[in-house]
Amino acid sequence: MRPIRRQRLYLIIVMLLGIGTAVAFTLKAFNDNLMFFFSPSDVVMGKAPARQAFRLGGMVVDGSVERPGDDLLVRFKLTDYGKDVAVEYTGILPDLFREGQGVVTKGRLRPDGVFVAEEVLAKHDENYMPPEVAGSLKKETVAGRPASEEK
Amino acid sequence: MKQVVCMKRRSTLNAFYFLLKRDLILNFRRRAEIANPLLFFVIVITLFPLGVGAKPQLLQSMAPGVIWVAALLAAMLSLDRIFRSDFEDGSLEQLLLSAHPVSVLVLAKVAAHWLVTGLPLLVVAPLLAVLLGLPVDAMGVLVVTLLLGTPVLSLVGAIGVALTVGLRRGGIILSLLVLPLYIPVLIFASNAVDMAAGGLPVTAQLSMLAAFLALALALAPWPAAAALRISLS
Amino acid sequence: MFMRFFHRMASPPYFYVISGRWLPWLAVICLALILAGLYGGLVEAPADYQQGDSFRIIYIHVPSAWMSLFIYVVMAVAGGIGLIWHIKLAEMVAVSSAPIGASFTFLALVTGSLWGKPMWGTWWVWDGRLTSELILLFLYLGVIALYGAIDDKRRAGRAAAILALVGVVNIPIIHYSVEWWNTLHQGPTVTKFDKPSIHISMLIPLLLMAGGFKLFYLIAVLMRLRSEILERERNSKWVTALVGSEDRRQKTEDRVQESDVDPRRVGP
Amino acid sequence: MTFSSADCEPDKPEYYLEACDLTCVRDDQVLFDGLNFRIGSKQVLLIEGKNGSGKTSLLRILCGLGLQDGGEVKWCGESIERLGAGYHQHLAYVGHHDGIKRDLTVLENLHMAQALDQPGRLTIDQALEKVNLWGYEDVQAHALSAGQRRRLALARLLVTDNCLWILDEPFTAMDKEGIADFERLIATHTAHGGLVVLTSHHSLNCDGADVQRIDLS
């Protein structure tokens, strides 16, 4: 009976080794940026794919949204508080799309460095509060970064 | 005298080796069946250009996903073979009643299954990738993802087959059980090939796949063994 | 004392009687919680500074999303207990939880989709959390299908328990997906380590609803368990004693009403 | 039921198999309820009963394959569920399906059996001679007749080192000669201190063996 118990012990050790390896690889994966989207800094530094469509996420820069014509074309800038990227989009923007708001866009980079979005999705943050509270919060943090954008 | 004792007490590793060899011999004696999942893989992939149109750019962007989905389905269709024939002729009972840990024996059977159905995909996939216009840079990554990913498919699939082997109509249920568990592999593998085609680093995705493989190797044989016990009771 | 309570609860007849006594009370509390939560959420709570009134769907979406994970964990833990210690009741808890969990997962997906359209601008995105929640739904469906496919219910319960345990791998992925992938879905609001980033007037109804949903699950699982127990133990003496006499009388009456036979000839 | 250890081989300890209050219910039918027995080394247990009386279910429960609805099976005083592989290393089972791979040769089948358990007293050649399959080593099992396959399954018992044999209708498809051969093998096995549990529709003719009977119907 003893060899069987010993064998079971070996198997458990092998199993733990396997789990350990798995954890190590997972941690490694999270250290190497395992992202399905890119930040404006990545784009400016040339880390984003040139030929392919990808997701670009960031905050809409205050005062950067402009509608040059009567059609649905919108131009705005996205930032991650490091670098900015100009974005063009033709279509209807979601309700939550505002300046200073986080958005995720999907599209391709044009050779001139402008990101042509096929889709714009507005991200809402995890804060929920009545408007009055939000207003008073804004007044308090007017000098620093907005409270909701901790990144 | 001591040697005689050693000869008499055969080790679990020996059982693993014998079972692996037995399954490979059995597969070899039914060669025609080995080719089936491979042919399925090839045919499914050739269907896509015919179905969605042969625009090179479209095909190229779809290639990683198409190849991986086809690999997934091919692996799934061949899963039943791991335990079915052993179940029908009573060999499975003998495995469960052997003096060795069933999880090790399960691992041997899965290894044989992978060698027969997973490994050939690795050889054929680059050729099909060429047909779909996948950039040459991504070829290596494609093979690596298949090398890391297909064993996971066999290992996780073994649990599903073990759960359904006693059922008369296990096939459809099997896909319902196994495919959701395959999704993470599909996501990371096809994403890795996709990124490689765009010339981007893929170490993160490959590490994830390696983690899946380590986890599946360490854990999957246990529930599969337990499931076999339940299916046979 | 506590262990003894558990041992007694693991015996089906005792459990059947006790749970029957609990059910009405639980139902009353659950109803009260949900009504209070709905009133608080839909009437009392102020509109959100960003999302206006649309955010109110949170009171269904978030509790059901929590429940979808919670029930899965309960199912897996119960399945594991049932497999290891051969406790029939634990296996039954596992399999009776599956359909309820699947419903909550479906509800979370649907309400999320309804919420996503006005807020994000899309019904559906393939981001980490949405995808893994969808996989969770498939896992639930797999457990249900497997349980249904095996005729011998004891074997079916064990097989389903194994499948539930295997699927547990998905739970941490769902839970951390928003942090790992940082895509469209918002990060955690209530379960953050510092203080929740939701205003107290909005939080209280949310917690009420969460409590109500938990109780609803408890009630639903108890009811399913009770019928499962009756079905599986139909050959045992206590079930025959409990149901038999009443049931036979009922059946006789039914037959009498349906047919034109002289009632006197039907009785035993 | 007394054993004297002097009769046993010196390195073989005493073994015994017990059933305590075994209950089995299949599809609402109670097959057996509160079944008790105990057999030890050198004994044969013959389980009789009509079709559907639960013979096969009982054997599978004794192997640890089937699930009982109550009670326990013990090997040398310990529950077989707890023992797991520690019980299986003493056990050889031949069920309804003989567990023979049809695409493997006779020799390969027996090699596999040895790899899964421990090699036993007899070499493969000796065992094949005993079951009258000498000369068929390299024939694939699908070319054998049903009776020959049954003999092959029984040869598996001889080449592995198991003291407990559990056999489900071992004589199916075998000719008179084969049955007689096999009855002799059972007698030898018990004489060496082995235990045999079997079901059979044939009457068992084992001279010298201590045969107990249980009728399930």
PDB file of C-alpha atoms in Angstrom, chain B residues 22-200:
ATOM      1  CA  ARG B  22      -0.908   0.363 -27.987  1.00  0.00           C
ATOM      2  CA  ASP B  23      -3.057   3.308 -29.011  1.00  0.00           C
ATOM      3  CA  LEU B  24      -0.611   4.320 -31.697  1.00  0.00           C
ATOM      4  CA  ILE B  25      -0.562   0.755 -33.064  1.00  0.00           C
ATOM      5  CA  LEU B  26      -4.348   0.660 -33.030  1.00  0.00           C
ATOM      6  CA  ASN B  27      -4.520   3.946 -34.894  1.00  0.00           C
ATOM      7  CA  PHE B  28      -1.919   2.765 -37.347  1.00  0.00           C
ATOM      8  CA  ARG B  29      -3.948  -0.367 -38.087  1.00  0.00           C
ATOM      9  CA  ARG B  30      -6.890   1.887 -38.941  1.00  0.00           C
ATOM     10  CA  ARG B  31      -4.934   4.362 -41.002  1.00  0.00           C
ATOM     11  CA  ALA B  32      -7.903   5.524 -43.013  1.00  0.00           C
ATOM     12  CA  GLU B  33      -9.474   6.999 -39.885  1.00  0.00           C
ATOM     13  CA  ILE B  34      -6.423   9.082 -39.037  1.00  0.00           C
ATOM     14  CA  ALA B  35      -6.831  11.005 -42.244  1.00  0.00           C
ATOM     15  CA  ASN B  36     -10.455  11.966 -41.561  1.00  0.00           C
ATOM     16  CA  PRO B  37     -10.000  14.886 -39.141  1.00  0.00           C
ATOM     17  CA  LEU B  38      -7.131  16.152 -41.240  1.00  0.00           C
ATOM     18  CA  LEU B  39      -9.234  16.080 -44.393  1.00  0.00           C
ATOM     19  CA  PHE B  40     -12.022  17.811 -42.493  1.00  0.00           C
ATOM     20  CA  PHE B  41      -9.581  20.521 -41.436  1.00  0.00           C
ATOM     21  CA  VAL B  42      -8.429  21.073 -45.008  1.00  0.00           C
ATOM     22  CA  ILE B  43     -11.921  21.075 -46.478  1.00  0.00           C
ATOM     23  CA  VAL B  44     -13.367  23.497 -43.930  1.00  0.00           C
ATOM     24  CA  ILE B  45     -10.560  25.929 -44.606  1.00  0.00           C
ATOM     25  CA  THR B  46     -10.977  25.718 -48.358  1.00  0.00           C
ATOM     26  CA  LEU B  47     -14.688  26.412 -47.918  1.00  0.00           C
ATOM     27  CA  PHE B  48     -14.028  29.903 -46.603  1.00  0.00           C
ATOM     28  CA  PRO B  49     -12.567  31.493 -49.746  1.00  0.00           C
ATOM     29  CA  LEU B  50     -15.462  29.954 -51.652  1.00  0.00           C
ATOM     30  CA  GLY B  51     -18.016  31.181 -49.148  1.00  0.00           C
ATOM     31  CA  VAL B  52     -16.875  34.710 -48.358  1.00  0.00           C
ATOM     32  CA  GLY B  53     -15.203  35.514 -51.665  1.00  0.00           C
ATOM     33  CA  ALA B  54     -11.567  35.380 -52.574  1.00  0.00           C
ATOM     34  CA  LYS B  55     -10.599  38.984 -51.799  1.00  0.00           C
ATOM     35  CA  PRO B  56      -6.967  38.684 -50.642  1.00  0.00           C
ATOM     36  CA  GLN B  57      -7.216  41.304 -47.918  1.00  0.00           C
ATOM     37  CA  LEU B  58     -10.371  39.822 -46.440  1.00  0.00           C
ATOM     38  CA  LEU B  59      -8.932  36.316 -46.490  1.00  0.00           C
ATOM     39  CA  GLN B  60      -5.723  37.485 -44.925  1.00  0.00           C
ATOM     40  CA  SER B  61      -7.469  39.190 -42.052  1.00  0.00           C
ATOM     41  CA  MET B  62      -9.671  36.147 -41.502  1.00  0.00           C
ATOM     42  CA  ALA B  63      -6.925  33.560 -41.842  1.00  0.00           C
ATOM     43  CA  PRO B  64      -5.889  33.216 -38.155  1.00  0.00           C
ATOM     44  CA  GLY B  65      -9.475  32.848 -36.978  1.00  0.00           C
ATOM     45  CA  VAL B  66     -10.459  30.503 -39.788  1.00  0.00           C
ATOM     46  CA  ILE B  67      -7.507  28.206 -39.264  1.00  0.00           C
ATOM     47  CA  TRP B  68      -8.081  28.075 -35.541  1.00  0.00           C
ATOM     48  CA  VAL B  69     -11.818  27.523 -35.741  1.00  0.00           C
ATOM     49  CA  ALA B  70     -11.214  24.714 -38.209  1.00  0.00           C
ATOM     50  CA  ALA B  71      -8.589  23.215 -35.898  1.00  0.00           C
ATOM     51  CA  LEU B  72     -11.052  23.420 -33.013  1.00  0.00           C
ATOM     52  CA  LEU B  73     -13.771  21.622 -34.938  1.00  0.00           C
ATOM     53  CA  ALA B  74     -11.394  19.009 -36.311  1.00  0.00           C
ATOM     54  CA  ALA B  75     -10.110  18.296 -32.813  1.00  0.00           C
ATOM     55  CA  MET B  76     -13.648  18.078 -31.490  1.00  0.00           C
ATOM     56  CA  LEU B  77     -14.822  15.675 -34.171  1.00  0.00           C
ATOM     57  CA  SER B  78     -11.994  13.300 -33.449  1.00  0.00           C
ATOM     58  CA  LEU B  79     -12.387  13.450 -29.656  1.00  0.00           C
ATOM     59  CA  ASP B  80     -14.863  10.620 -29.468  1.00  0.00           C
ATOM     60  CA  ARG B  81     -12.115   8.267 -30.535  1.00  0.00           C
ATOM     61  CA  ILE B  82     -10.167   8.702 -27.304  1.00  0.00           C
ATOM     62  CA  PHE B  83     -12.456   6.483 -25.266  1.00  0.00           C
ATOM     63  CA  ARG B  84     -15.306   5.208 -27.442  1.00  0.00           C
ATOM     64  CA  SER B  85     -13.853   1.978 -28.806  1.00  0.00           C
ATOM     65  CA  ASP B  86     -12.295   1.134 -25.451  1.00  0.00           C
ATOM     66  CA  PHE B  87     -15.675   1.682 -23.868  1.00  0.00           C
ATOM     67  CA  GLU B  88     -17.384  -0.607 -26.333  1.00  0.00           C
ATOM     68  CA  ASP B  89     -15.053  -3.578 -26.039  1.00  0.00           C
ATOM     69  CA  GLY B  90     -14.578  -3.371 -22.281  1.00  0.00           C
ATOM     70  CA  SER B  91     -10.947  -2.237 -22.345  1.00  0.00           C
ATOM     71  CA  LEU B  92     -11.936   0.875 -20.452  1.00  0.00           C
ATOM     72  CA  GLU B  93     -13.078  -1.222 -17.483  1.00  0.00           C
ATOM     73  CA  GLN B  94      -9.697  -2.899 -17.531  1.00  0.00           C
ATOM     74  CA  LEU B  95      -7.964   0.493 -17.479  1.00  0.00           C
ATOM     75  CA  LEU B  96     -10.001   1.621 -14.502  1.00  0.00           C
ATOM     76  CA  LEU B  97      -9.218  -1.610 -12.667  1.00  0.00           C
ATOM     77  CA  SER B  98      -5.506  -1.518 -13.336  1.00  0.00           C
ATOM     78  CA  ALA B  99      -3.045  -1.113 -10.516  1.00  0.00           C
ATOM     79  CA  HIS B 100      -1.878   2.250 -11.840  1.00  0.00           C
ATOM     80  CA  PRO B 101      -3.383   5.713 -11.341  1.00  0.00           C
ATOM     81  CA  VAL B 102      -6.111   6.194 -13.922  1.00  0.00           C
ATOM     82  CA  SER B 103      -5.112   9.824 -14.482  1.00  0.00           C
ATOM     83  CA  VAL B 104      -1.734   8.693 -15.837  1.00  0.00           C
ATOM     84  CA  LEU B 105      -3.400   6.198 -18.157  1.00  0.00           C
ATOM     85  CA  VAL B 106      -5.773   8.915 -19.340  1.00  0.00           C
ATOM     86  CA  LEU B 107      -2.776  11.092 -20.067  1.00  0.00           C
ATOM     87  CA  ALA B 108      -1.287   8.320 -22.195  1.00  0.00           C
ATOM     88  CA  LYS B 109      -4.466   8.001 -24.205  1.00  0.00           C
ATOM     89  CA  VAL B 110      -4.667  11.759 -24.678  1.00  0.00           C
ATOM     90  CA  ALA B 111      -1.044  11.863 -25.766  1.00  0.00           C
ATOM     91  CA  ALA B 112      -1.749   9.205 -28.381  1.00  0.00           C
ATOM     92  CA  HIS B 113      -4.797  11.131 -29.547  1.00  0.00           C
ATOM     93  CA  TRP B 114      -2.802  14.316 -29.892  1.00  0.00           C
ATOM     94  CA  LEU B 115       0.008  12.620 -31.798  1.00  0.00           C
ATOM     95  CA  VAL B 116      -2.507  11.215 -34.242  1.00  0.00           C
ATOM     96  CA  THR B 117      -4.851  14.171 -34.685  1.00  0.00           C
ATOM     97  CA  GLY B 118      -3.103  17.292 -33.362  1.00  0.00           C
ATOM     98  CA  LEU B 119       0.361  16.876 -34.739  1.00  0.00           C
ATOM     99  CA  PRO B 120      -0.701  16.466 -38.404  1.00  0.00           C
ATOM    100  CA  LEU B 121      -2.524  19.812 -38.163  1.00  0.00           C
ATOM    101  CA  LEU B 122       0.788  21.476 -37.376  1.00  0.00           C
ATOM    102  CA  VAL B 123       2.223  20.156 -40.606  1.00  0.00           C
ATOM    103  CA  VAL B 124      -0.714  21.068 -42.806  1.00  0.00           C
ATOM    104  CA  ALA B 125      -1.601  24.444 -41.280  1.00  0.00           C
ATOM    105  CA  PRO B 126       1.278  26.450 -42.819  1.00  0.00           C
ATOM    106  CA  LEU B 127       0.325  25.216 -46.296  1.00  0.00           C
ATOM    107  CA  LEU B 128      -3.270  26.292 -45.789  1.00  0.00           C
ATOM    108  CA  ALA B 129      -2.097  29.588 -44.332  1.00  0.00           C
ATOM    109  CA  VAL B 130      -0.312  30.214 -47.623  1.00  0.00           C
ATOM    110  CA  LEU B 131      -3.558  29.555 -49.473  1.00  0.00           C
ATOM    111  CA  LEU B 132      -5.277  32.147 -47.300  1.00  0.00           C
ATOM    112  CA  GLY B 133      -2.480  34.633 -47.867  1.00  0.00           C
ATOM    113  CA  LEU B 134      -1.218  34.849 -44.311  1.00  0.00           C
ATOM    114  CA  PRO B 135       2.117  36.758 -44.204  1.00  0.00           C
ATOM    115  CA  VAL B 136       5.174  34.567 -43.887  1.00  0.00           C
ATOM    116  CA  ASP B 137       6.140  36.296 -40.594  1.00  0.00           C
ATOM    117  CA  ALA B 138       3.026  34.891 -38.960  1.00  0.00           C
ATOM    118  CA  MET B 139       3.686  31.324 -40.113  1.00  0.00           C
ATOM    119  CA  GLY B 140       6.061  30.502 -37.268  1.00  0.00           C
ATOM    120  CA  VAL B 141       3.690  31.952 -34.689  1.00  0.00           C
ATOM    121  CA  LEU B 142       0.804  29.982 -36.193  1.00  0.00           C
ATOM    122  CA  VAL B 143       2.713  26.735 -35.769  1.00  0.00           C
ATOM    123  CA  VAL B 144       3.718  27.650 -32.218  1.00  0.00           C
ATOM    124  CA  THR B 145       0.126  28.455 -31.252  1.00  0.00           C
ATOM    125  CA  LEU B 146      -0.980  25.128 -32.694  1.00  0.00           C
ATOM    126  CA  LEU B 147       1.824  23.361 -30.865  1.00  0.00           C
ATOM    127  CA  LEU B 148       0.772  24.917 -27.561  1.00  0.00           C
ATOM    128  CA  GLY B 149      -2.966  24.964 -28.203  1.00  0.00           C
ATOM    129  CA  THR B 150      -3.908  21.629 -29.765  1.00  0.00           C
ATOM    130  CA  PRO B 151      -2.713  19.561 -26.768  1.00  0.00           C
ATOM    131  CA  VAL B 152      -5.016  21.682 -24.615  1.00  0.00           C
ATOM    132  CA  LEU B 153      -7.866  20.823 -26.972  1.00  0.00           C
ATOM    133  CA  SER B 154      -7.141  17.112 -26.591  1.00  0.00           C
ATOM    134  CA  LEU B 155      -6.747  17.331 -22.807  1.00  0.00           C
ATOM    135  CA  VAL B 156      -9.878  19.358 -22.153  1.00  0.00           C
ATOM    136  CA  GLY B 157     -11.757  17.346 -24.747  1.00  0.00           C
ATOM    137  CA  ALA B 158     -10.855  14.155 -22.898  1.00  0.00           C
ATOM    138  CA  ILE B 159     -12.895  15.392 -19.929  1.00  0.00           C
ATOM    139  CA  GLY B 160     -15.872  15.992 -22.179  1.00  0.00           C
ATOM    140  CA  VAL B 161     -15.616  12.572 -23.843  1.00  0.00           C
ATOM    141  CA  ALA B 162     -15.153  10.898 -20.497  1.00  0.00           C
ATOM    142  CA  LEU B 163     -18.375  12.521 -19.320  1.00  0.00           C
ATOM    143  CA  THR B 164     -20.360  11.529 -22.398  1.00  0.00           C
ATOM    144  CA  VAL B 165     -18.867   8.179 -23.370  1.00  0.00           C
ATOM    145  CA  GLY B 166     -21.692   6.194 -21.814  1.00  0.00           C
ATOM    146  CA  LEU B 167     -24.389   8.119 -23.652  1.00  0.00           C
ATOM    147  CA  ARG B 168     -25.999   6.833 -26.775  1.00  0.00           C
ATOM    148  CA  ARG B 169     -26.165  10.257 -28.383  1.00  0.00           C
ATOM    149  CA  GLY B 170     -23.126  11.859 -26.847  1.00  0.00           C
ATOM    150  CA  GLY B 171     -21.950  13.753 -29.902  1.00  0.00           C
ATOM    151  CA  ILE B 172     -23.988  16.938 -29.723  1.00  0.00           C
ATOM    152  CA  ILE B 173     -23.769  17.174 -25.966  1.00  0.00           C
ATOM    153  CA  LEU B 174     -20.029  16.772 -26.267  1.00  0.00           C
ATOM    154  CA  SER B 175     -19.749  19.879 -28.408  1.00  0.00           C
ATOM    155  CA  LEU B 176     -21.907  21.817 -25.957  1.00  0.00           C
ATOM    156  CA  LEU B 177     -19.647  20.808 -23.091  1.00  0.00           C
ATOM    157  CA  VAL B 178     -16.317  21.202 -24.768  1.00  0.00           C
ATOM    158  CA  LEU B 179     -16.574  24.229 -27.045  1.00  0.00           C
ATOM    159  CA  PRO B 180     -17.102  26.825 -24.278  1.00  0.00           C
ATOM    160  CA  LEU B 181     -13.970  25.511 -22.601  1.00  0.00           C
ATOM    161  CA  TYR B 182     -12.111  25.864 -25.894  1.00  0.00           C
ATOM    162  CA  ILE B 183     -12.959  29.538 -26.315  1.00  0.00           C
ATOM    163  CA  PRO B 184     -10.047  30.972 -24.276  1.00  0.00           C
ATOM    164  CA  VAL B 185      -7.570  28.975 -26.367  1.00  0.00           C
ATOM    165  CA  LEU B 186      -9.235  30.202 -29.531  1.00  0.00           C
ATOM    166  CA  ILE B 187      -9.143  33.840 -28.394  1.00  0.00           C
ATOM    167  CA  PHE B 188      -5.501  33.928 -27.422  1.00  0.00           C
ATOM    168  CA  ALA B 189      -4.233  31.759 -30.255  1.00  0.00           C
ATOM    169  CA  SER B 190      -5.963  33.584 -33.075  1.00  0.00           C
ATOM    170  CA  ASN B 191      -5.108  36.931 -31.489  1.00  0.00           C
ATOM    171  CA  ALA B 192      -1.449  35.927 -31.388  1.00  0.00           C
ATOM    172  CA  VAL B 193      -1.435  35.003 -35.089  1.00  0.00           C
ATOM    173  CA  ASP B 194      -3.297  38.194 -35.867  1.00  0.00           C
ATOM    174  CA  MET B 195      -0.780  40.324 -34.015  1.00  0.00           C
ATOM    175  CA  ALA B 196       2.112  38.478 -35.635  1.00  0.00           C
ATOM    176  CA  ALA B 197       0.624  39.183 -39.053  1.00  0.00           C
ATOM    177  CA  GLY B 198       0.657  42.873 -38.128  1.00  0.00           C
ATOM    178  CA  GLY B 199       4.292  42.611 -37.095  1.00  0.00           C
ATOM    179  CA  LEU B 200       3.579  43.052 -33.386  1.00  0.00           C
TER     180      LEU B 200
END
